[in-house]
Amino acid sequence: MQQAEKLSKLNIFLENVKVKDKNFHLRLGANFPIISDLYHKLYSNSPYKEEAFESLLASLVKNFEERSALQKKRDMTRVSSPNWYSSEKIVGMMLYVDLFNIDFNGLKEKIPYLLDLGINTVHLMPFLDVPEFENDGGYAVRNYREVNPKFGTMEEFEALVKEFQKNDLNLVMDFVLNHCADQHEWAVEGRKGHPKYKDFFYFFPDRNLPNEYEKTMLDIFPDTAPGNFTYLPENNQWVMTLFYGYQWDLNYKNPMVLVEMIDTMLFWSNKGIDIFRFDAVAYMWKEIGKFNQNLPEVHSLLQLFKLCGQIVAPGVAYIAEAIVAPEEIIKYFGEDLAQGDECDIAYNANFMALSWEALATKSTNLLKKSMKAVPTKPRNTTWINYARCHDDIGLGFDDKLVSEMGLSSLQHRLYILKHYCDGFNGSFGLGQRFMIEHETGNARISGSMSSLCGFERAVKENNEKEIQLAIKRINLQHAIILSLGGLPMIYSGDEVALPNNYEYLNDETKKYDNRWLHRSKMDWNLVENKDVPESPQGQVYRKLKKMIAIRKQTNAFADSNDLRYVDYENSHLLIFKKTDNKGESVYVIANFSEYDTFFERSIFGDLNPNKFYDLLTETNIDIQERNFISAYDVLWLK
Ligand code: GLC
C-alpha cells in the first residue's frame, strides 16, 4: 500500500472511532502512525496483512470500551507519575500461586504477610490454563483466556485483583507470548491443517528447512530437549519448538498471531494487570541464516505490543525477559527514536550472575568491570534487580572482559560451577549443574538462594559459624538488590532462607528439570520463626524487612540513571554511590568475602568526610583514614 493510501485509510478509521474519550483519541492519534509504520514494515508481504490490521484496530477500540472506569482512573494516576515502577517505594516478590499458598484464595489470605514484609508488587508465575503434566511450570499455555482451574475460578482471580488493588499491591503477569502448549486449540487445529491455524506455527514437511534453521539457532535445553524442532508422527511433519517439544513457537510472521496476542494482552490489562512480563522475548522472530536471538523484528513486535497497550491501558508497564548480553538487553528499552516505545523494565541478569561470581571468587573485579561496560539506558526505564528467580543462573559473562583480566573464560566458568555444585575448595554452595554442554563441561546453575549461600550445608553440618556466614551472604544479596536502584524482586521463600527442595525428583513430570530444586513449596511452619529474632529465619526476614523499610524512605534508592561505581583496589569490596534528585548521596559498601577488611577515606574523593550515618545500623560512623568492614557486611552510608 502506498503511504498516502495508508494515511487516508487511517484517517477514515480514526474519524469513525465512536469512543468519546478525548485522551483515548489523543493517544490513538499519537501512537497510530508509528504502529501503522511498524506493522506495514513487518507485514508488507503477508496475505493476511489487511485483515489482521483491521482486527488490530477493532481490538483497540473494543478493549478500550470494555476497560472499567476504575482501571481508567488508575491509568490517569499512573500517567501522572511515570516513574512509579522505578521509585524507591517499589519492592517486588515473585511467587508461584500453588507453591506459595495453594490457590488464589490462599494467596489472598496471605496479603497481610506480603504487606508486613513491605512488598507492594507481586509477580505471579504463569497462572493460565495449562496441560496437567507437560507445562514447564506454567510456560506452556493451553488457553490464554482461562485461569488454571487448580488455582481457582476467574471470579476468584478477579476477587484477588480487587484485594490487591485495595492494598496498593501491583500485579505482574507472566505473559508467555513466544510459544503456547501443543494442546492449545490453535495447535490442535493447526497440526490438522486448519486453514487459519496452520500458519500460527512453523510446520515443515521434512528436515530440509529445520536443518537450515538449526545452523544458527541456540540449543536452549540441550540435555532434555535437544534441537529446536519436534517430529509429529501422526502428520509426518516437524514443528518449531525452541524450548520443550510441547511448547510450540508461535509464528509472528503471521500478523494474525500478533493481533491475537495483543488482544489477549489487552484482555488481561482490563482484568487489572499492572505490569506484563513478556516471557522469552529474545526468540520471537526467527530467520534462516541468522542467530535466533534479538533480531530487529523482535524489537518492532515489542514496540507494537507496547504502543497498542498504551492506547488502551496507558498505566500499564512492560518487562522484557531477555536474558542476553548487556549491549543487547539495553536495546529492549527501545533505541534511538524508539526510546520509550518498547519495554520499561528489563532483567539485570548480568549483575545477578556476577554477584554469584563475586561471592565465589571473593572478588568484585569482574562485576565492577562488567557493570562499567553496560551502556546507559534511556530515561524512565529501569532494571529488575534480583539475586534468585525460578530459572537457572546462566554464567553469561562477557568473554572479552574475562580474558582482559587474564582469565580463560571457560576455565573461569568451570571454576564457578565447581564452587557452587561440587563443594570445591571448601565452598559453601549446594547447587547443581543445569543443562551441561558435554563437549566443554559448561553449564548453568540451579539451587535456592539459601543453599547457594551455604545455609543448607551449614545446617546439615551443624556448623554455627557457617550458619552465621550463610545468613550474612543472604542478607548481602538482599542489601544489594534493594540499593542498586530499580525494581528489587525478591524470590518467594528467600525471605526465610528456604533451602533446596529435593522432592521434585519423585515427580515424573518434573524430575528431568532441576530448576525445580529451587522452586520450593512455602513452608508456613518455618515462617513462624520469623518472629524469633535469633532464629535463622528471623535473622533473614527481620533484616530484609528493615532494609525494605529504609529503602522506601531513601529517595537516593530510586532509579534515575544515577548509579556510580567507585574504583577501589580492594577487590573484596563493591562500592557504589546513589544520588537523589536533591543531590544527596548514599554510598553502598559491600564486602563480598568472609574476611574482615578495610576501606580508606580516599574512596569518597573530595567529599573527604569525617562522619557518615549508616542507614542500616542507624548509627553515626566516624570515618578514619582506614575503616573496618567485617565479613559480608554491607553499609548504606549517608
Ligand atoms: C522463560 C522462563 C522459563 C521458561 C522459558 C520458556 O525463560 O523464565 O522458566 O522455561 O521462558 O517459557
XYZ file of C-alpha atoms in Angstrom, residues 5 19 23 32 39 140 191 216 253 258 271 323 371 404 430 439 448 471 473 492-493 560 586 608 611:
25
model
C -3.351 5.454 0.732
C -15.331 6.213 21.522
C -7.494 11.025 25.953
C -1.128 5.140 15.482
C 3.196 -3.032 11.189
C 3.007 -23.842 28.046
C -1.455 -29.644 13.030
C 22.215 -20.545 13.546
C 5.480 -13.709 10.677
C 0.352 -10.749 16.649
C -8.615 -7.564 34.322
C 18.484 -12.857 29.348
C 28.957 -3.059 35.074
C 41.185 -8.937 29.719
C 24.856 -26.779 47.381
C 31.963 -31.005 24.938
C 17.993 -21.867 46.053
C 22.877 -15.673 56.713
C 25.590 -13.776 52.434
C 9.472 -16.078 47.450
C 10.984 -18.231 50.164
C 17.277 7.918 37.895
C 24.219 7.204 49.744
C 36.663 13.917 52.485
C 31.294 11.219 59.628
